[in-house]
């Protein structure tokens, strides 16, 4: 009986992990598209090193959120029962 409860808890944890990851990915997509629309779909060169570094850090954060969203799918694929 205890094994069924543990399986249910694991499934619930997987569901919420995937839900949070997908929600964050959607949020990043909305923020990214909102930023691109704000600059009128025009990309330009950076004026200073600080601007360039800020852009790199922003891209790094987006990749981290993307990783956190995809990792639960990868983990569940690797450790199938």
PDB file of C-alpha atoms in Angstrom, residues 2-18 76:
ATOM      1  CA  UNK A   2       2.842   2.376   0.794  1.00  0.00           C
ATOM      2  CA  UNK A   3       4.423   1.779  -2.618  1.00  0.00           C
ATOM      3  CA  UNK A   4       1.315   3.120  -4.408  1.00  0.00           C
ATOM      4  CA  UNK A   5       1.414   6.298  -2.327  1.00  0.00           C
ATOM      5  CA  UNK A   6       5.086   6.825  -3.116  1.00  0.00           C
ATOM      6  CA  UNK A   7       4.412   6.320  -6.840  1.00  0.00           C
ATOM      7  CA  UNK A   8       1.590   8.859  -6.648  1.00  0.00           C
ATOM      8  CA  UNK A   9       3.857  11.364  -4.911  1.00  0.00           C
ATOM      9  CA  UNK A  10       6.563  10.894  -7.548  1.00  0.00           C
ATOM     10  CA  UNK A  11       4.032  11.397 -10.349  1.00  0.00           C
ATOM     11  CA  UNK A  12       2.712  14.510  -8.635  1.00  0.00           C
ATOM     12  CA  UNK A  13       6.246  15.847  -8.211  1.00  0.00           C
ATOM     13  CA  UNK A  14       7.031  15.196 -11.887  1.00  0.00           C
ATOM     14  CA  UNK A  15       3.832  16.926 -12.950  1.00  0.00           C
ATOM     15  CA  UNK A  16       4.521  20.040 -10.897  1.00  0.00           C
ATOM     16  CA  UNK A  17       8.160  20.154 -11.988  1.00  0.00           C
ATOM     17  CA  UNK A  18       7.173  19.980 -15.644  1.00  0.00           C
ATOM     18  CA  UNK A  76      12.141  11.105 -17.009  1.00  0.00           C
TER      19      UNK A  76
END
